[in-house]
Coordinates of C-alpha atoms in Angstrom, one line a residue:
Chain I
X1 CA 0.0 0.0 0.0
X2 CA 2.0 3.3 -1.3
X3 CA 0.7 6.4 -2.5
X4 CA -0.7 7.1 -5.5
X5 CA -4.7 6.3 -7.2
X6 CA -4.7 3.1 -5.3
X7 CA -4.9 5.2 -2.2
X8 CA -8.6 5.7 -3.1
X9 CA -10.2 2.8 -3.2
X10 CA -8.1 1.0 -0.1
X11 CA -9.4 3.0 2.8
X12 CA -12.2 1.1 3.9
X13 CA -12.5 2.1 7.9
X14 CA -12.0 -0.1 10.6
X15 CA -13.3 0.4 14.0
X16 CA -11.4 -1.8 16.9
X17 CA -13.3 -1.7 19.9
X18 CA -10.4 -2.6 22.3
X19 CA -10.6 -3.2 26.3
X20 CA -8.0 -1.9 28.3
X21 CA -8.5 -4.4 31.4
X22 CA -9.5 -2.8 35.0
X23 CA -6.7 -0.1 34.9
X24 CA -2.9 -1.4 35.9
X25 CA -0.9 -0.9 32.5
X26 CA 0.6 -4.6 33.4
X27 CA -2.9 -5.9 32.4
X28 CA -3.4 -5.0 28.9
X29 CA -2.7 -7.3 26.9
X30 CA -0.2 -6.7 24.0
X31 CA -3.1 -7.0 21.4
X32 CA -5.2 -3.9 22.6
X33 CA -1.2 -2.0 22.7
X34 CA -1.0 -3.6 19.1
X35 CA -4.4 -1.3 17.9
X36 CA -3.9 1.6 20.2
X37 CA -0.6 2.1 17.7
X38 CA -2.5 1.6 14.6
X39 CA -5.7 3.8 15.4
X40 CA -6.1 7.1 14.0
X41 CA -8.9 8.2 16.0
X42 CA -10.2 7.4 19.6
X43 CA -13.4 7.8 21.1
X44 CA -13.8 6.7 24.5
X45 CA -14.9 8.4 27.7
X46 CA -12.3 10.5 29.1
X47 CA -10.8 8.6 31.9
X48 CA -10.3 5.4 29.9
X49 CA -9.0 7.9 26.9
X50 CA -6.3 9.0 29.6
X51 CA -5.0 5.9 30.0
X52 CA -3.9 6.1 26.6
X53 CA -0.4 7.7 25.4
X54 CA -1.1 8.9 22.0
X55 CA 1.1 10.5 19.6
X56 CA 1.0 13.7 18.5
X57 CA -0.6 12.2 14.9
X58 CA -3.3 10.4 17.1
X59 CA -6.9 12.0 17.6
X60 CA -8.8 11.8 20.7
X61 CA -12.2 12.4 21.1
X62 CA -13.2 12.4 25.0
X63 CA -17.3 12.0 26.1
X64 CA -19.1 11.5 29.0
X65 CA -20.3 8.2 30.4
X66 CA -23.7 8.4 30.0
X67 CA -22.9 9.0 25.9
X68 CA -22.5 5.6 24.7
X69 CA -24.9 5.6 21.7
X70 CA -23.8 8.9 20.7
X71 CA -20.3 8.0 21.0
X72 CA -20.6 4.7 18.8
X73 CA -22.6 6.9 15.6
X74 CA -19.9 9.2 16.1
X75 CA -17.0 6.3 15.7
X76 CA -18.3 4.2 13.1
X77 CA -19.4 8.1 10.8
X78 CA -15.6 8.5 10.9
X79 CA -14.6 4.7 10.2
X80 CA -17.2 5.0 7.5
X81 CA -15.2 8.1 6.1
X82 CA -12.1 6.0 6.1
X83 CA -10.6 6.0 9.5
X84 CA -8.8 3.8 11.1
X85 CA -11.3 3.9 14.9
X86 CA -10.5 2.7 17.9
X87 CA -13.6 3.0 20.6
X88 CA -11.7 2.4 23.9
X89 CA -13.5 0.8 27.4
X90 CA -12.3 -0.5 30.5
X91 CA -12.2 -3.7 31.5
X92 CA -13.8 -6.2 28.7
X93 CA -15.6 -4.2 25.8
X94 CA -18.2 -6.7 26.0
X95 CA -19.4 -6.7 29.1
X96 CA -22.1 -3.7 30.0
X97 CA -19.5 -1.7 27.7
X98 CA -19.0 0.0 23.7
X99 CA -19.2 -3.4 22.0
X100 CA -22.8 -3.4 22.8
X101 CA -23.3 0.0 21.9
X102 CA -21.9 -0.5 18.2
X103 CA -23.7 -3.2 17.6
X104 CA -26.2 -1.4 18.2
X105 CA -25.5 1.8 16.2
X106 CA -24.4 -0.5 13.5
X107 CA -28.1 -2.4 13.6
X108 CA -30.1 1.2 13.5
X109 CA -27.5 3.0 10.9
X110 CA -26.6 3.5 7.1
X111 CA -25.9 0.0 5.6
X112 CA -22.3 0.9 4.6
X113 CA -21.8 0.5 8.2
X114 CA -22.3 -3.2 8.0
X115 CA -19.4 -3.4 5.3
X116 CA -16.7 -1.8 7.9
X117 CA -14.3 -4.0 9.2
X118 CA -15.2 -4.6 13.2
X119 CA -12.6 -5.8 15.7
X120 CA -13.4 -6.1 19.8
X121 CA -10.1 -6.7 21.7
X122 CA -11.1 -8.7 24.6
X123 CA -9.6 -7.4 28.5
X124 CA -9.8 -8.3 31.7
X125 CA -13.4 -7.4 32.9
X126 CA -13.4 -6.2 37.0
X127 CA -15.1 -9.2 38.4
X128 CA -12.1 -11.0 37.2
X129 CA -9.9 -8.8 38.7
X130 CA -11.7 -8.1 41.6
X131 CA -12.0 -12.0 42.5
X132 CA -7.9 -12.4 41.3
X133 CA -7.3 -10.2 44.8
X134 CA -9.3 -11.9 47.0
X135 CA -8.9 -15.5 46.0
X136 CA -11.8 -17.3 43.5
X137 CA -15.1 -16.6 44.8
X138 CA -16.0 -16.7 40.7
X139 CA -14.7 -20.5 40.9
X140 CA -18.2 -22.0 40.5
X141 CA -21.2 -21.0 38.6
X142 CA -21.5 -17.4 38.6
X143 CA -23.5 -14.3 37.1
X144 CA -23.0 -10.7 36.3
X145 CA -26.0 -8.4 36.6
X146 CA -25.9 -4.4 36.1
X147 CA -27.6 -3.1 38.7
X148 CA -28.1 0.1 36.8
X149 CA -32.3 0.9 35.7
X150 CA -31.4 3.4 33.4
X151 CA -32.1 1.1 30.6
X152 CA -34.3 -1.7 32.3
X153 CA -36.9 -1.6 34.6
X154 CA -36.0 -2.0 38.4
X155 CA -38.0 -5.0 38.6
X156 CA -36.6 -7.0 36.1
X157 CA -33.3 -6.6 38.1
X158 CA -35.0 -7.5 41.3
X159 CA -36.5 -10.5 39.6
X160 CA -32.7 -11.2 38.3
X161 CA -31.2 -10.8 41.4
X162 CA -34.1 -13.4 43.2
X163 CA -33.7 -16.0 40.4
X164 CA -29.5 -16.0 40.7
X165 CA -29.4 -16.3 44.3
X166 CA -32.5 -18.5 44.6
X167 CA -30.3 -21.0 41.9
X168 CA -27.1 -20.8 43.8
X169 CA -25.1 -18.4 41.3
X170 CA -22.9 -16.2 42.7
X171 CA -23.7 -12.4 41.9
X172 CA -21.0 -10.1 40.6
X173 CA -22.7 -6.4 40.3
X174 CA -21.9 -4.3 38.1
X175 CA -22.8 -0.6 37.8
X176 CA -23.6 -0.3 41.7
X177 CA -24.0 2.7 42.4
X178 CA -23.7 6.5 41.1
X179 CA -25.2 10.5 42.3
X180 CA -28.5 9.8 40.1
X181 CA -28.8 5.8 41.3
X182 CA -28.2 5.9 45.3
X183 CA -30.5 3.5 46.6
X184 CA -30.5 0.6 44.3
X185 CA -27.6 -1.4 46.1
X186 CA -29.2 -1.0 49.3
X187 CA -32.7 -2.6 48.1
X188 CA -30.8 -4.9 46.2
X189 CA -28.9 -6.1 49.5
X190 CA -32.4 -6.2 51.4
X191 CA -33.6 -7.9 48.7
X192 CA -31.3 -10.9 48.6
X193 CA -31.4 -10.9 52.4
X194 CA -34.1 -12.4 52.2
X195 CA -32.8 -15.7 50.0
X196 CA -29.7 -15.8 51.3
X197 CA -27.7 -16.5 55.0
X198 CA -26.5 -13.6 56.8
X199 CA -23.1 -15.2 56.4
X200 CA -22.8 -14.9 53.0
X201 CA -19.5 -13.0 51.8
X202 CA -20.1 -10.0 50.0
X203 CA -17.1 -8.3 49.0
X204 CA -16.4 -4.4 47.3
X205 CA -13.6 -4.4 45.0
X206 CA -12.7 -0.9 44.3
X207 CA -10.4 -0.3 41.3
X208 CA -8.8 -3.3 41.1
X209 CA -5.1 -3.6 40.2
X210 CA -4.8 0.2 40.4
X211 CA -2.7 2.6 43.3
X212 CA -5.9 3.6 44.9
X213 CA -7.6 -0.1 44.9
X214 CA -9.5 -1.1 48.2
X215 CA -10.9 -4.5 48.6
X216 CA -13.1 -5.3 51.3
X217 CA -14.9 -8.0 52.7
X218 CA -18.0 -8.1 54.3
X219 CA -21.3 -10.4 55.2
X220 CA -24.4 -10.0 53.7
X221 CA -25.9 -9.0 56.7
X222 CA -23.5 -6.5 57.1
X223 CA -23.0 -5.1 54.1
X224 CA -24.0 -1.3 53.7
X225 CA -24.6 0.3 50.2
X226 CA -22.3 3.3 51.2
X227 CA -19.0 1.3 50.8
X228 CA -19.7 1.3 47.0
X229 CA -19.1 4.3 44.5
X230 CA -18.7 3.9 40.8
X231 CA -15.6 2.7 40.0
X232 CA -16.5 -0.8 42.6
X233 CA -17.6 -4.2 41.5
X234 CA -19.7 -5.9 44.3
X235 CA -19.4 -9.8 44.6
X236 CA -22.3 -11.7 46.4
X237 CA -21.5 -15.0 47.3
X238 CA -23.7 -17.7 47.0
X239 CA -24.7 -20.7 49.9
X240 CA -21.7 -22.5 49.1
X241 CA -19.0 -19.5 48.6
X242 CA -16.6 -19.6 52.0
X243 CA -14.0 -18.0 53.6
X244 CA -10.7 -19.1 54.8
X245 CA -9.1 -16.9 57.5
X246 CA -5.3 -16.4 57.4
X247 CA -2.9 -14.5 60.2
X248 CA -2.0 -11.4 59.3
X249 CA -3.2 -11.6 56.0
X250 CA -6.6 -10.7 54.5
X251 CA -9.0 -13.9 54.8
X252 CA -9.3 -15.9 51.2
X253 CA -13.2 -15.9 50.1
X254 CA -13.8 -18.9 46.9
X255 CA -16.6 -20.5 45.3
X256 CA -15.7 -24.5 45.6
X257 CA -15.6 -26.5 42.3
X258 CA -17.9 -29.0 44.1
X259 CA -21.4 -28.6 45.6
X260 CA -22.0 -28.9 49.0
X261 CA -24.6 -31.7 49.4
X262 CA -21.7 -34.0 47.5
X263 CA -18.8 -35.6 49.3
X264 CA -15.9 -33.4 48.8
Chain J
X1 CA 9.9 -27.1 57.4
X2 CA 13.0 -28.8 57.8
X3 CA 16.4 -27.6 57.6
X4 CA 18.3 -25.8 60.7
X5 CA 15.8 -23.5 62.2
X6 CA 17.2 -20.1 61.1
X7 CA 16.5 -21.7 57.7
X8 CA 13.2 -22.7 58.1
X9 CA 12.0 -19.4 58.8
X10 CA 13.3 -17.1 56.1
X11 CA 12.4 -18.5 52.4
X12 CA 8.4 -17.8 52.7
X13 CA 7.3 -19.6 49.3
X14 CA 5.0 -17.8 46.9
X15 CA 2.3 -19.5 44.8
X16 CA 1.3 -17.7 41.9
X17 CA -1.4 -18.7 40.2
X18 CA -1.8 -17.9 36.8
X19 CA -4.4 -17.2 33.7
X20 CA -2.5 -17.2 30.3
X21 CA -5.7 -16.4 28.5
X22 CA -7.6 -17.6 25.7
X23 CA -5.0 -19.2 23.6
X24 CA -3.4 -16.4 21.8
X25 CA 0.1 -15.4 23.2
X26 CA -1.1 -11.7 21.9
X27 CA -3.7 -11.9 24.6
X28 CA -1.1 -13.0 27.4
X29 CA -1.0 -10.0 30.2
X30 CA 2.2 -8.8 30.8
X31 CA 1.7 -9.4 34.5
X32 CA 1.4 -13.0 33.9
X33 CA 4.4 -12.9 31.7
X34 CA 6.5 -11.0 34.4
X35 CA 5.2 -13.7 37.0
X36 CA 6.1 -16.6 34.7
X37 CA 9.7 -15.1 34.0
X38 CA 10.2 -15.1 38.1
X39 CA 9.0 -18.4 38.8
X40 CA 10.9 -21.4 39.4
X41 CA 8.9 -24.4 39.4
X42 CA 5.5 -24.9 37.1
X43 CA 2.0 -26.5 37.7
X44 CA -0.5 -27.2 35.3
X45 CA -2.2 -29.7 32.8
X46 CA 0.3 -30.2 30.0
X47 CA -1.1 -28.2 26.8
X48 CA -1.1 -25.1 29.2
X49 CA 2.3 -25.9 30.0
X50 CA 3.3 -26.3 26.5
X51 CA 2.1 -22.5 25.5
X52 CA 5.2 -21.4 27.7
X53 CA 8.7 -20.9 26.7
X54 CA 10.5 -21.9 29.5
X55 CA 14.1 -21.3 30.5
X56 CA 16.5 -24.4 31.5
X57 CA 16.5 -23.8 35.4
X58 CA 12.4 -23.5 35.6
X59 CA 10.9 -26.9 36.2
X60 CA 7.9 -28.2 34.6
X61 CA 5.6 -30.4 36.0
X62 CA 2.4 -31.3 34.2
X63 CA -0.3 -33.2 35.1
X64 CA -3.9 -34.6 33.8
X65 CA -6.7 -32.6 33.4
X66 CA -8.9 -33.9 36.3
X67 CA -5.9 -33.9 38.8
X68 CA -6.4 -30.4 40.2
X69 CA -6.6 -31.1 43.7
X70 CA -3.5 -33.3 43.9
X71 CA -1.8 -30.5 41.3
X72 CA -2.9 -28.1 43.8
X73 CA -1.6 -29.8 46.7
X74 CA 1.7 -30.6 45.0
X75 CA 2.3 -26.8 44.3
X76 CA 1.1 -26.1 47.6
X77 CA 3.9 -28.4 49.6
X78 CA 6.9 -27.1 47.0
X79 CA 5.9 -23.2 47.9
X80 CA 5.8 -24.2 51.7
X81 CA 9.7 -25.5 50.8
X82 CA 10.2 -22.0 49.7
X83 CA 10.1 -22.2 46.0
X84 CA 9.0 -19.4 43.5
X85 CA 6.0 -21.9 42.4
X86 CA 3.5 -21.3 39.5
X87 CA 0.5 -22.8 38.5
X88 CA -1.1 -22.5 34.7
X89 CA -4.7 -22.1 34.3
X90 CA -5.7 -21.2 30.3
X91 CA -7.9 -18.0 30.3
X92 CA -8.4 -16.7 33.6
X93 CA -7.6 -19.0 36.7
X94 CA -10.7 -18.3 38.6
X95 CA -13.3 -19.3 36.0
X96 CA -13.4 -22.9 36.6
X97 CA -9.8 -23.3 36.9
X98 CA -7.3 -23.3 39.5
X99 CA -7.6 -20.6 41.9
X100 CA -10.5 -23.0 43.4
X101 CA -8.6 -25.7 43.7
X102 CA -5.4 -23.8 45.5
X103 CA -7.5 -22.5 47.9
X104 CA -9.2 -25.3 48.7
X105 CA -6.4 -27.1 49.4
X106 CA -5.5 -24.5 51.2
X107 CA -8.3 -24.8 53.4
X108 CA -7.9 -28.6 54.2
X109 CA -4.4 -28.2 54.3
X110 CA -1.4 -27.5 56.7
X111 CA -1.6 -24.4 58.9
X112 CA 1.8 -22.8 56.9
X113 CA 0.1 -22.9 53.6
X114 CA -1.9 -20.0 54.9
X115 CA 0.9 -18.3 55.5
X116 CA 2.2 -18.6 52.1
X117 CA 2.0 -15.7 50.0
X118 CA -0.9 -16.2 47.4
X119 CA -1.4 -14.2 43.9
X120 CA -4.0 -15.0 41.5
X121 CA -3.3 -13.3 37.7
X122 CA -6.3 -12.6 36.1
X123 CA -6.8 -13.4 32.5
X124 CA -9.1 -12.8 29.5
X125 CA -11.8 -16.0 30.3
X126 CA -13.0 -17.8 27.5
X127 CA -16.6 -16.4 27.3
X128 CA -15.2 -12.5 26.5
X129 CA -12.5 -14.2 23.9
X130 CA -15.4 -16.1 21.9
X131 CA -17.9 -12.9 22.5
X132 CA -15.6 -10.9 20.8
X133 CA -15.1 -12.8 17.9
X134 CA -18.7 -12.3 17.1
X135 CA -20.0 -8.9 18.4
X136 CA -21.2 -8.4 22.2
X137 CA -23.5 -11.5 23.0
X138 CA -22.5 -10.6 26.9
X139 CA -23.0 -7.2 26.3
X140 CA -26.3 -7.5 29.1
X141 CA -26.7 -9.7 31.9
X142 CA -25.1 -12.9 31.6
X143 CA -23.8 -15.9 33.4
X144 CA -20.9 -18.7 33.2
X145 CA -22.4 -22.2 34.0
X146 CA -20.1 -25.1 33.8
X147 CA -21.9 -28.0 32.7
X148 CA -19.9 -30.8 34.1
X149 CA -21.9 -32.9 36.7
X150 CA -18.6 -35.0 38.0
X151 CA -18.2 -32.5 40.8
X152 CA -22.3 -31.1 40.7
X153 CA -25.4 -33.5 39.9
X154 CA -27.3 -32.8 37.5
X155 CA -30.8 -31.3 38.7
X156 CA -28.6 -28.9 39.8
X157 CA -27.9 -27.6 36.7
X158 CA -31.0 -28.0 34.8
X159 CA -32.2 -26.0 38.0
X160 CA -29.7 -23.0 37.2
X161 CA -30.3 -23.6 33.3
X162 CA -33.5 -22.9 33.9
X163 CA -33.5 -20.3 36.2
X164 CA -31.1 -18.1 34.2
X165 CA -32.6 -18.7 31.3
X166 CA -36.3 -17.5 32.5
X167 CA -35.1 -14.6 34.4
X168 CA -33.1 -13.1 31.0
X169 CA -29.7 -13.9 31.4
X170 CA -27.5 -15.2 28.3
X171 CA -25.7 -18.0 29.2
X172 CA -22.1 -19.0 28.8
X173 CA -21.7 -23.0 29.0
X174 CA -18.1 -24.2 30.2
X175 CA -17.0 -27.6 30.0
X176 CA -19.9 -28.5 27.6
X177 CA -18.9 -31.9 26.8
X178 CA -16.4 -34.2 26.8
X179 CA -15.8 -38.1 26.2
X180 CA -16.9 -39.1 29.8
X181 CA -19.8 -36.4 29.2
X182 CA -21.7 -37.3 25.7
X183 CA -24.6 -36.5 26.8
X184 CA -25.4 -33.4 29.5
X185 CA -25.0 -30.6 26.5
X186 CA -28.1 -31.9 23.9
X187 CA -29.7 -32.2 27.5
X188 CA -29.1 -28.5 28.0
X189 CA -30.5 -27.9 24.8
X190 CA -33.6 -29.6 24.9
X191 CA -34.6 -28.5 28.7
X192 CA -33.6 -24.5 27.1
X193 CA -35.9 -25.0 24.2
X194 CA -38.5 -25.3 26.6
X195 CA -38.1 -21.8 27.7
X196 CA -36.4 -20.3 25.1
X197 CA -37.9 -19.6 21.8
X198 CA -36.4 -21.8 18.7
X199 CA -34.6 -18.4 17.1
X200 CA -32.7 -17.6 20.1
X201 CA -28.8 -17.1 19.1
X202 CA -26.3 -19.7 19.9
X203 CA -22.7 -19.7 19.6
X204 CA -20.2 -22.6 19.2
X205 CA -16.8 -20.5 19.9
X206 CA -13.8 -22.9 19.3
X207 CA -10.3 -21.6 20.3
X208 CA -10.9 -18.3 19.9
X209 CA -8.1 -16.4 18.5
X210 CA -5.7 -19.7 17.9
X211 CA -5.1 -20.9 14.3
X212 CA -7.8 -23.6 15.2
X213 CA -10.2 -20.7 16.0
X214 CA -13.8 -22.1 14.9
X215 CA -16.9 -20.0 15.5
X216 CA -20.4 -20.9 14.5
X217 CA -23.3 -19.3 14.9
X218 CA -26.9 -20.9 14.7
X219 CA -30.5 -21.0 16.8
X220 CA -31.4 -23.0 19.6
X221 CA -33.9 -24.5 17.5
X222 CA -31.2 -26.2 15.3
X223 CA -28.0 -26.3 17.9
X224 CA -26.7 -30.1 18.0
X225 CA -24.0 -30.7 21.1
X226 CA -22.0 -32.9 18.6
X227 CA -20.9 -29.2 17.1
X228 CA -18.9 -28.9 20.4
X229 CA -16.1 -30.8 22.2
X230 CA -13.8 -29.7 25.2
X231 CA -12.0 -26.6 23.9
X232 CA -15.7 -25.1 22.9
X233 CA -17.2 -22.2 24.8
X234 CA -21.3 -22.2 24.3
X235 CA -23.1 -19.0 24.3
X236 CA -26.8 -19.0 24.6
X237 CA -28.5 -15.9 24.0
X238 CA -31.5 -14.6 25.8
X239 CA -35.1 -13.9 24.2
X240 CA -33.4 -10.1 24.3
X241 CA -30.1 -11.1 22.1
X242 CA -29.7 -10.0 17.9
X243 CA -28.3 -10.9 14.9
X244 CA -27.3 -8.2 12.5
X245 CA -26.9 -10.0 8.9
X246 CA -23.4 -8.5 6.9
X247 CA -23.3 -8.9 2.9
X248 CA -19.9 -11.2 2.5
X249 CA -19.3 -11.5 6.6
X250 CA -20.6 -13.2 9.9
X251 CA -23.7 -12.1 11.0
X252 CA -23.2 -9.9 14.3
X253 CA -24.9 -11.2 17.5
X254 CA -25.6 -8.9 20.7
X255 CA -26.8 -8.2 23.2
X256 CA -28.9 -5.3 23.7
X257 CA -27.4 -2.8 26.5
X258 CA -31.7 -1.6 27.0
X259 CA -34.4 -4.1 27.7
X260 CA -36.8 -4.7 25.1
X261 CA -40.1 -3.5 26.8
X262 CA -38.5 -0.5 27.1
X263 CA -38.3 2.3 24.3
X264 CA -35.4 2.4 22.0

């Protein structure tokens, strides 16, 4: 690919939606480092975009987080135009993140958008990393619920939350909490106290990986809403998930392989 | 502990366990490549082994794949003699893998191997690596289900089948078959087609992002388990889950980020 009237025709855009992992540069993995140097252009919401050191030659376009659809027309008008996109997100892409949100665009948009080359770089989602810190209380069967109603109704989440615990998964929460959402952890804490024991770990796993990460580990019937802000993934144990204390060291909380009524 | 007794106290082991991702060394964090580079001895089942490049003075020793409890034991009792000891999960080591073995060996275990210091290295899980590959079928509530009923019988997981499955969630089956387990995955199929309509999505993801890399997409109407052995990652979409068709390419499948009763 050189110069000249080929240059033309070539340019069909590409969009890369690429996950950056939960936010410690050691884990992102060398394929999302591989597109961040080929992009031309990144959309992304600001904090994830800082993350990123672009060159000088490299465009960044920063929005909020509420902006998702917005954000995805935006990317895929410029792929469309020739670009070479990259749509950044934390964690996994994937999971309640951009790769969603482009499909989406891509579903309600012009056609030629179904002709652009799509890539999603797969990371380190936070319930991963959040359980890597504390031991594996994601080691058995396990689901991940947002716990944000912006987009679904607030019982469909409590009808969610009932049918995982009920069936023995264990809960990781995403989206707990924010200023316009305060009191959906707390009912959804209430809520599950009434399926399962007291005992139950819960653990908030704050920003996992990074300088200012801050793991805690509570019970269910102890665990209070206000240890949550935005940037935590909340982890519910279910009937079987247990906790091994150690001296001096945090206790381990994991999710056996086996199920309890079985000999172990 | 043996030795004279100034020596039994200083070399504290370290067990590190580790998730080398989906397959492709492009998707290997550099934290678990940093970990692997300081580690002197190596657990693991043997083609998880054999994706690392060892150096002459790191020990390997492999195992079977339904050894992990005397794997995890074996690493345990060479980190409590104060070796640098790894163990090697594929994707992440907390998904059903080995970070629930470790620690519960670590529970039934000696007293020291608490004291031993414990890291678990997160990785990209198998689930985000074949979701990727074909859009953002996790891109809502989801959850990972292993379907192997040697260490879980089987009510149990038609139970949780059925319960996520009702409630909305997409469903990501681990260990969907294997040679001792012909028959559990058509199972799974036939108990979902009770609840879930014929055209839902479903995904056979095959080594995602290895040369072998083999991704199909089709309908739980005409899903047949004999399209999956052990390497496969099954995706089951919910009623809420879309296919996008592409002139000349895959359709894309996702996830919607709103719920349907809602508006657009």
């Amino acid at each position: 690919m050189s110069g000249g009237q080929e240059d033309s025709r070539q340019t069909t855009g590409r969009i890369v939606v690429i996950g950056l992992g939960p936010g410690s540069p050691e884990q992102i993995t060398p394929q999302a480092m591989r597109y961040v140097a080929e992009g031309e252009e990144f959309f992304g919401y600001f904090p994830y975009l800082d993350r990123l050191d672009l060159r000088a030659d490299q465009k960044r376009i920063a929005s909020d987080n509420r902006e998702e659809l917005d954000r995805a027309s935006a990317a895929l008008t410029r792929a469309a135009l020739g670009k070479n996109v990259c749509v950044i997100s934390g964690g996994d892409p994937g999971v309640f993140a951009m790769a969603a949100a482009i499909c989406e665009a891509i579903e309600a948009g012009p056609k030629e958008w179904r002709a652009l080359d799509l890539v999603v770089v797969p990371g380190v989602t936070a319930m991963l990393a959040v359980a890597a810190r504390i031991g594996a209380p994601l080691g058995h069967d396990f689901c991940a619920l947002s716990l944000s109603d912006n987009l679904k109704p607030w019982e469909v989440i409590e009808a969610r939350l009932a049918a995982a615990a009920s069936a023995g998964f264990v809960i990781a929460l995403y989206n707990p909490i924010s200023k316009a959402r305060p009191w959906q952890l707390g009912r959804a804490f209430e809520h599950l106290r009434t399926i399962l024991p007291a005992s139950t770990p819960v653990i908030f796993g704050r920003a996992a990986g990074r300088p200012d990460e801050r793991i805690e580990i509570t019970t269910l019937g102890q665990a209070v809403a206000e240890r949550a802000d935005m940037a935590t993934c909340v982890i519910i144990g279910s009937a079987e998930t247990r906790l091994i204390e150690r001296e001096g060291k945090q206790p381990l909380v994991y999710s056996p392989r086996f199920y309890a009524s079985e000999s172990k």
